[in-house]
Amino acid sequence: MISPATLHRWAFALLFAAIAAAIVFMRMLPTFGTAGGWPPPDLIVLLGFAWVAQRSDFVPVLLFAALLLIADLLFLRPPGVASGLAVIGLEAMRSRAALFRERGFVVEWITVALILTLMLVAERLLLAVFFVAQPGFGLMAIGLIVNILAYPLVAALSYWGFRVRRLAPGEHAAEARLV
């Protein structure tokens, strides 16, 4: 029989996959009008970062990588480059999850901004090494700013809308006994 804690974790993993599928579906719809506006935030990456900062066990790394790779293929981006860097960023967030519990949201937001910036620089360098055509740096910088500004909204939606919350000190021991 499956334990309630494991079932809870897998339910949130499936919810994450369903939300990611809805995001991809909405971005593929021709509802945004003409091209040339502000780039939309990368909601799958931001949602993954927000969930890992709260509960690192809710987003399995293989699921995150598969969803981003599928998004790369559907959006005709170089497959594996941005998704691989996002997986590295997600694992960096996962390793700092305890720090966010102690320090608060501002440290989490600064860390996300730093990781997103490093991801952008690494992607630009990696694509330049292999002579892959890239969008202009200004457009990528605007996309970075949009992602950084959208993170608090995604984190708030995760916390209040989807109820992704950190475990209280007493809950951690109780959940460990259920596993």
Coordinates of N, CA and C in Angstrom, one line a residue, residues 3 17 26 28 33 36 50 52 63 98-99 101 119 133 136-137 143-144 149 153 161 169-170 177-179:
S3 N 2.1 5.0 0.9 CA 1.9 5.8 2.1 C 1.3 7.2 1.7
A17 N 2.9 18.8 -13.6 CA 2.9 18.4 -15.0 C 1.7 18.9 -15.8
M26 N -1.5 27.1 -23.7 CA -1.9 28.5 -23.8 C -0.9 29.3 -24.6
M28 N 0.8 28.2 -27.1 CA 0.7 27.8 -28.5 C -0.5 28.4 -29.2
G33 N -1.7 38.0 -30.6 CA -1.6 39.1 -31.6 C -0.3 39.0 -32.3
G36 N 6.6 41.0 -31.5 CA 7.3 42.2 -31.3 C 7.0 42.8 -29.9
A50 N 9.8 28.1 -7.8 CA 9.0 28.4 -6.6 C 8.6 27.2 -5.8
V52 N 10.2 24.3 -5.7 CA 11.4 23.7 -5.1 C 11.9 24.5 -3.9
L63 N 11.1 14.8 -14.2 CA 9.8 15.3 -14.8 C 10.1 16.7 -15.3
A98 N 16.9 25.0 2.3 CA 16.9 25.2 3.8 C 17.3 26.7 4.1
L99 N 18.1 27.3 3.3 CA 18.5 28.7 3.5 C 17.3 29.6 3.3
R101 N 14.2 28.9 4.1 CA 13.4 28.8 5.3 C 13.9 29.7 6.3
M119 N 22.0 31.6 -15.9 CA 21.4 30.8 -17.0 C 21.4 31.5 -18.3
A133 N 22.4 30.7 -34.2 CA 21.7 32.0 -34.3 C 21.0 32.3 -33.0
G136 N 18.4 38.9 -30.3 CA 19.2 40.0 -29.8 C 19.4 40.0 -28.3
F137 N 20.5 40.6 -27.8 CA 20.7 40.6 -26.4 C 19.7 41.4 -25.7
G143 N 13.5 39.7 -21.5 CA 13.0 38.5 -21.0 C 13.4 38.1 -19.6
L144 N 14.7 38.4 -19.3 CA 15.3 38.1 -18.0 C 14.6 39.0 -16.9
L149 N 10.7 39.8 -12.5 CA 9.6 40.5 -12.0 C 8.4 39.6 -11.8
L153 N 5.0 36.9 -8.3 CA 3.6 36.5 -8.6 C 3.4 35.0 -8.7
G161 N -2.5 29.8 -4.0 CA -3.4 29.2 -5.0 C -3.3 27.7 -4.9
P169 N 8.3 22.7 11.5 CA 9.3 21.8 12.1 C 8.7 20.5 12.6
G170 N 7.5 20.5 13.2 CA 7.0 19.2 13.7 C 6.4 18.3 12.6
R177 N 8.0 9.6 9.1 CA 7.5 8.3 9.7 C 6.5 7.7 8.7
L178 N 5.8 8.5 7.9 CA 4.8 7.9 7.0 C 5.5 7.3 5.8
V179 N 6.7 7.7 5.4 CA 7.3 7.1 4.2 C 7.8 5.7 4.4

